[in-house]
Coordinates of C-alpha atoms and ligand atoms in Angstrom, one line a residue:
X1 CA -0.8 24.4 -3.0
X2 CA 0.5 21.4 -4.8
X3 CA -0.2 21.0 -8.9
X4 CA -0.2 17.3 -9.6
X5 CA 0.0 16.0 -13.4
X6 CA -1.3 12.7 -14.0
X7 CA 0.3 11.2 -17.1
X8 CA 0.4 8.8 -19.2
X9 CA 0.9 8.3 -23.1
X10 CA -0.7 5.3 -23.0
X11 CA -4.1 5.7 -23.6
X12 CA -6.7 3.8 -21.6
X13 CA -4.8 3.1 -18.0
X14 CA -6.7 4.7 -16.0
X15 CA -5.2 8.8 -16.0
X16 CA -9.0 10.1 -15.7
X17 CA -10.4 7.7 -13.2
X18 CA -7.4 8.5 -11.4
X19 CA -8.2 12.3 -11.2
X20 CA -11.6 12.3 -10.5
X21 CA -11.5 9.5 -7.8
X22 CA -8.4 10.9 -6.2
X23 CA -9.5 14.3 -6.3
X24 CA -12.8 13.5 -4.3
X25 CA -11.4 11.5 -1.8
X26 CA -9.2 14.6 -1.2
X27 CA -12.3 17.3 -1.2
X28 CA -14.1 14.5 1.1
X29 CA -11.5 15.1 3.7
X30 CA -12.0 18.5 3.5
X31 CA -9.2 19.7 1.0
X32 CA -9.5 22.9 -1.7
X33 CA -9.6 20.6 -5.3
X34 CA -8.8 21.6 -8.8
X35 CA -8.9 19.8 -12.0
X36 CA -8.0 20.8 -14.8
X37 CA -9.3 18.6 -17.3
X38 CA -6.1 19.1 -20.7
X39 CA -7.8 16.4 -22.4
X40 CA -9.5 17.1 -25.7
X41 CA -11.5 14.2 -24.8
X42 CA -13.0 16.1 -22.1
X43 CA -13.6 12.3 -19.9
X44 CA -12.6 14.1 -16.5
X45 CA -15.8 16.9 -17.5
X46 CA -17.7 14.3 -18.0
X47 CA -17.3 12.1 -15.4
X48 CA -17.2 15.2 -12.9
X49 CA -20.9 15.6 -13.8
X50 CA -19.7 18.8 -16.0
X51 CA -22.5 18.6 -19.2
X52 CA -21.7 19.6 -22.3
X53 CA -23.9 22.7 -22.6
X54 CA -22.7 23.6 -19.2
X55 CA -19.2 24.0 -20.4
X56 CA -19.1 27.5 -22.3
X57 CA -15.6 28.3 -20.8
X58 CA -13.1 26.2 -20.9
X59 CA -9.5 25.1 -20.5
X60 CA -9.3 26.0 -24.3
X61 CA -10.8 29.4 -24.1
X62 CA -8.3 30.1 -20.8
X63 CA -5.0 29.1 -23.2
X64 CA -6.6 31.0 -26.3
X65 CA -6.7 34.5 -23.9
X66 CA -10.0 34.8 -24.3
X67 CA -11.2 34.1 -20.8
X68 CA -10.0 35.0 -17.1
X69 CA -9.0 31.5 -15.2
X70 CA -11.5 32.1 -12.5
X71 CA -14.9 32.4 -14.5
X72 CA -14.0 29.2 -16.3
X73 CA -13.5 27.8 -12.8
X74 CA -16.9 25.1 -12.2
X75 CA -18.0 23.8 -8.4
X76 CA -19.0 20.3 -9.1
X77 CA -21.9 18.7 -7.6
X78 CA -19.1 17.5 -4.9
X79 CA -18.2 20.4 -2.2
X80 CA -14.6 21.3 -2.5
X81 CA -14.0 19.9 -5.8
X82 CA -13.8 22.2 -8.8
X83 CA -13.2 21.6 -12.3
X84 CA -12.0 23.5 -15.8
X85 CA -13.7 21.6 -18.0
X86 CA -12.2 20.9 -21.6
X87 CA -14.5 20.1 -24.9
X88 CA -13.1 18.9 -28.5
X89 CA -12.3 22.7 -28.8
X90 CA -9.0 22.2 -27.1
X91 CA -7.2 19.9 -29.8
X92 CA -7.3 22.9 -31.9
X93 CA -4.5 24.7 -29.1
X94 CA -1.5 23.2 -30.6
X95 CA -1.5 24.0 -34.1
X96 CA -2.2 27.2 -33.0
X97 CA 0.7 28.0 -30.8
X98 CA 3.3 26.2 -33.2
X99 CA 4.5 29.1 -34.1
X100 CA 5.3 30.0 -30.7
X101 CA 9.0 29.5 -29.4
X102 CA 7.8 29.7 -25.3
X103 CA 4.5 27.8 -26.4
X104 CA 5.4 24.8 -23.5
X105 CA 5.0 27.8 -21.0
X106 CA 2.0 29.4 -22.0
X107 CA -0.1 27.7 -19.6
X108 CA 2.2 28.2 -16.7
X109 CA 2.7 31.5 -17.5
X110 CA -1.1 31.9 -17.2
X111 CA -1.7 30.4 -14.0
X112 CA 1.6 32.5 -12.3
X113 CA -0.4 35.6 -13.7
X114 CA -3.5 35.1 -11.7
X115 CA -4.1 34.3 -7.7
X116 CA -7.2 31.9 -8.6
X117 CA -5.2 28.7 -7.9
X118 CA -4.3 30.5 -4.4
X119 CA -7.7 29.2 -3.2
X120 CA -6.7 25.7 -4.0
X121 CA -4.2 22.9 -1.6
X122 CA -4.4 20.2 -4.7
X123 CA -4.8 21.2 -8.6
X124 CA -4.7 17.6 -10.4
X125 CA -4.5 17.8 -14.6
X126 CA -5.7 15.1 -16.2
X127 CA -3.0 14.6 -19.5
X128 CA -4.6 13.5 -22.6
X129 CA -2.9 10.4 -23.7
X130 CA 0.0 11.5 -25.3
X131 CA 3.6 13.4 -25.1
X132 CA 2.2 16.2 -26.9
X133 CA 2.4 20.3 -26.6
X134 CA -0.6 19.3 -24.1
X135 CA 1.2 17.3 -21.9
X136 CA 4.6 19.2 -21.7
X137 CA 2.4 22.2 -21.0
X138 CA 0.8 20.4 -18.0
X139 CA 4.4 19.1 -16.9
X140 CA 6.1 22.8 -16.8
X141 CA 3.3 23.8 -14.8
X142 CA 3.3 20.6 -12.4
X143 CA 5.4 20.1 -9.3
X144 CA 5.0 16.4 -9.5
X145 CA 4.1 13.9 -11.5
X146 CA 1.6 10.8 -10.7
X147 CA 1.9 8.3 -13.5
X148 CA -0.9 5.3 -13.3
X149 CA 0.1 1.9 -14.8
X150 CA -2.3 -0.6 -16.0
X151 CA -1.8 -4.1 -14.5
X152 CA -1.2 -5.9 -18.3
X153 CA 1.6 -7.5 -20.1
X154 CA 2.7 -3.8 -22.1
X155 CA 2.2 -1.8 -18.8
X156 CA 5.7 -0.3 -18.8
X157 CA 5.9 -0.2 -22.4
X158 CA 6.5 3.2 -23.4
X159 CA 7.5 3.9 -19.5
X160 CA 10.9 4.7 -20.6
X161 CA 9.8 7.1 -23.3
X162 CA 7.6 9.0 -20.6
X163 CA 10.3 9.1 -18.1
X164 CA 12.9 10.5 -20.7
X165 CA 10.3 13.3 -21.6
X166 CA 9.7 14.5 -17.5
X167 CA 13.6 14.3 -17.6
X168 CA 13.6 16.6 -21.0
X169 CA 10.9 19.1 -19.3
X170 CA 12.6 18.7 -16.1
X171 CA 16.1 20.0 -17.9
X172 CA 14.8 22.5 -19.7
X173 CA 11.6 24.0 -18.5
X174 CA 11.0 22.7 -14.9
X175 CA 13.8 21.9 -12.9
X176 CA 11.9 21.1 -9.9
X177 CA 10.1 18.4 -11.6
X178 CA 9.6 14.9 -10.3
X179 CA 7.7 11.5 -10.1
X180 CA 5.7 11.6 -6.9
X181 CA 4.7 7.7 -7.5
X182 CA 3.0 4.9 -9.7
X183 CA 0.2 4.0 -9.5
X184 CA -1.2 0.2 -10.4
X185 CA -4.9 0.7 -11.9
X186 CA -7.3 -2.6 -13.0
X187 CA -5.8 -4.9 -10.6
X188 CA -7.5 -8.2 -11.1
X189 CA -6.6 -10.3 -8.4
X190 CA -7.7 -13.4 -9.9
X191 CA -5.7 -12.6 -13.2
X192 CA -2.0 -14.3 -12.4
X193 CA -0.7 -11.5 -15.4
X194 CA -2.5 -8.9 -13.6
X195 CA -0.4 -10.0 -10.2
X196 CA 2.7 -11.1 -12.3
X197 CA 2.8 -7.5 -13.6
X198 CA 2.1 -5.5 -10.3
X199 CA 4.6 -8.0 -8.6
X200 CA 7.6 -7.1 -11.5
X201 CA 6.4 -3.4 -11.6
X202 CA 7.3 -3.3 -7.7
X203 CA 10.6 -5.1 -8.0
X204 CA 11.6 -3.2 -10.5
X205 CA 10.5 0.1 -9.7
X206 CA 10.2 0.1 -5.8
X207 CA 9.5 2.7 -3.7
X208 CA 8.3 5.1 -7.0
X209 CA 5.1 2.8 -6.2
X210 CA 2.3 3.6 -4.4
X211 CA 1.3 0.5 -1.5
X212 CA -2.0 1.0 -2.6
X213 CA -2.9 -0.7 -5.8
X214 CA -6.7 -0.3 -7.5
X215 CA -8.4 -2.9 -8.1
X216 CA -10.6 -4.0 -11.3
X217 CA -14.2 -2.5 -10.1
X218 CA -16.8 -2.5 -12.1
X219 CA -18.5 0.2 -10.1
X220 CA -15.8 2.1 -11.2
X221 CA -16.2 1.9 -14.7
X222 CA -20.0 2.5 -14.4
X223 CA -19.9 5.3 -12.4
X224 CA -18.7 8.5 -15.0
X225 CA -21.9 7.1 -17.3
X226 CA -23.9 8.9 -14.1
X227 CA -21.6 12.2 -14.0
X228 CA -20.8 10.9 -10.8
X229 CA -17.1 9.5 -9.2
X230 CA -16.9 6.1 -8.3
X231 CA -16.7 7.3 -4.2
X232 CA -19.9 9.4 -4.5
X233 CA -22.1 6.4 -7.3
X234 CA -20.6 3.4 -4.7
X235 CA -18.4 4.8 -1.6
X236 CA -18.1 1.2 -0.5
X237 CA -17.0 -0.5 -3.6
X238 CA -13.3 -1.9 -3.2
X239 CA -12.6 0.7 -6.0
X240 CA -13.7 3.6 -4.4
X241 CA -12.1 2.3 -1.2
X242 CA -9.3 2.0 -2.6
X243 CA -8.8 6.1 -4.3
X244 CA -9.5 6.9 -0.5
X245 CA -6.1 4.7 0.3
X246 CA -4.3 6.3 -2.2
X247 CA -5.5 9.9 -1.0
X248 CA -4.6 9.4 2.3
X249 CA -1.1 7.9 0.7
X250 CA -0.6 11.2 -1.1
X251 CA -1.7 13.4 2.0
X252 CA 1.0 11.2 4.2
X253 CA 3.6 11.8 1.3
X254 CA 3.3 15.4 0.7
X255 CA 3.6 16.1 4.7
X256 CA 6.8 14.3 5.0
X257 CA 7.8 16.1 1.7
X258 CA 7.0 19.6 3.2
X259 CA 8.8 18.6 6.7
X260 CA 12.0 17.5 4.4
Ligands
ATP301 N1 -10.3 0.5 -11.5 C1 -11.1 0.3 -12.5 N2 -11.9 -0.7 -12.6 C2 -12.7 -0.8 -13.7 N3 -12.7 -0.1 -14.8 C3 -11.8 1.0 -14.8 C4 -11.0 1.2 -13.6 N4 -10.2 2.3 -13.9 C5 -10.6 2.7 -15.1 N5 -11.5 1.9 -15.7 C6 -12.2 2.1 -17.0 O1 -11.2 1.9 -18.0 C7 -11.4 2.8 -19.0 C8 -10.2 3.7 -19.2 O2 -10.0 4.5 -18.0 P1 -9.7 6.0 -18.0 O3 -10.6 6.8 -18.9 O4 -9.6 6.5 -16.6 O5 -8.2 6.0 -18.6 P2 -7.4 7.1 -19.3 O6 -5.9 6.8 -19.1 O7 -7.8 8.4 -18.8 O8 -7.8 7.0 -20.8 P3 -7.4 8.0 -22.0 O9 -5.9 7.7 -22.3 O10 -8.3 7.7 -23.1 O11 -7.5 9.4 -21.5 C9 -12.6 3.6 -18.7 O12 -13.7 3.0 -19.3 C10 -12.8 3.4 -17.2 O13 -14.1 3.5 -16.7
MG302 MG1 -8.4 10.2 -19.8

């Protein structure tokens, strides 16, 4: 079982997409998937077909103590694919723990309590966009880290900030902490920025990148309005095409990572 953050503290590059996309093109090829949705926001619920009256446990209630992991545990619509769905509830977690000194590993310290991720070969938490309690919570529970990047002029703006927090987590809380890759998200081929970018993202941060870059979809963007994942509303849009690239990248990665 592999737990997978996907980060980002800038808001808008494509985190969410990313986790519900990814995750399906895993459960497609017939892997156990988790996500946990750690955004306030709740997007990943939402676009995992998760309604809002269907979500009377959540993520929140799990860090509050009040529920057991596994009944907050929802099977999508999607075999394989589960989700812990998170409503506006959950930005009320961090004032409450402030007073907590080991408040980054409450939710770790959860999760080790319990065998209910033992069912699971990917669990994939989708950050809310910023380097909050949230966030270092979902890092000191991670193994890795997938960090998508937005093909626009500020992409690695604020990079260096992220990178310097996984390293502060990864000193103090996490040792075995790392990158697993970056991901380019809204590729716009006809956009020269959009291929200047991806072009000085790769030069710069080489093999920290994953080959396959996503593309600008517009399937894509339409597809959470329908509770559904890009690969299940369009499986042959480039988009969706592309999350199955990327799965099969990350399937490729973690086998050479487990034979190393
Ligand atoms: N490949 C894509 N093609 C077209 N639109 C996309 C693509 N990826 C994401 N989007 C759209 O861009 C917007 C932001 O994406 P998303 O919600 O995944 O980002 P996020 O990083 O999770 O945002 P936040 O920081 O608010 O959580 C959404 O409207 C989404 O539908
Ligand atoms: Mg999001």
């Amino acid at each position: 079982m592999k737990i997978i953050a996907i980060s980002n503290q800038k808001g808008g590059v494509g985190k969410t997409t990313t986790a519900i996309n990814l995750s399906t093109a895993l459960a497609a090829i017939g892997q156990k998937v988790l996500v946990i949705d750690l955004d306030p926001q709740g997007n990943a619920s939402t676009g995992l077909g998760i309604n809002y009256n269907q979500r009377e446990k959540t993520i929140y209630d799990i860090l509050s103590g009040q529920v057991e992991i596994q009944s907050a545990i929802h099977q999508t619509n999607i075999s394989n694919l589960s989700i812990i769905p998170s409503t506006v509830d959950l930005s009320g977690i961090e004032p409450e723990l402030a007073h907590e000194t080991d408040r980054a590993y409450v939710l770790k310290n959860i999760f080790n309590s319990t065998q209910a991720l033992d069912d699971f070969d990917f669990v994939f938490i989708d950050c809310p966009p910023a380097l909050s309690l949230l966030t270092v919570m979902a890092m000191t529970l991670a193994n890795s880290i997938i960090v998508p990047l937005q093909c626009e002029f500020f992409a690695l703006e604020g990079l260096s900030q992220l990178i310097k927090t996984i390293e502060r987590v990864k000193n103090n809380l996490n040792p075995n902490l790392h990158i697993d890759g970056i991901v380019l998200t809204m590729f716009d081929g006809r956009n020269k920025l959009s291929s200047q970018v991806a072009e000085d993202v790769k030069t710069h941060l080489k093999e920290q990148v994953y080959e396959t870059i996503i593309p600008r979809n517009v399937r894509v963007s339409e597809a959470p309005s329908f509770g559904m994942p890009a690969l299940i509303y369009d499986h042959r849009a480039s988009g969706s095409q592309a999350y199955i690239r990327l799965a099969n990248e990350i399937i490729k990665q973690n086998n050479n990572q487990e034979a190393a």
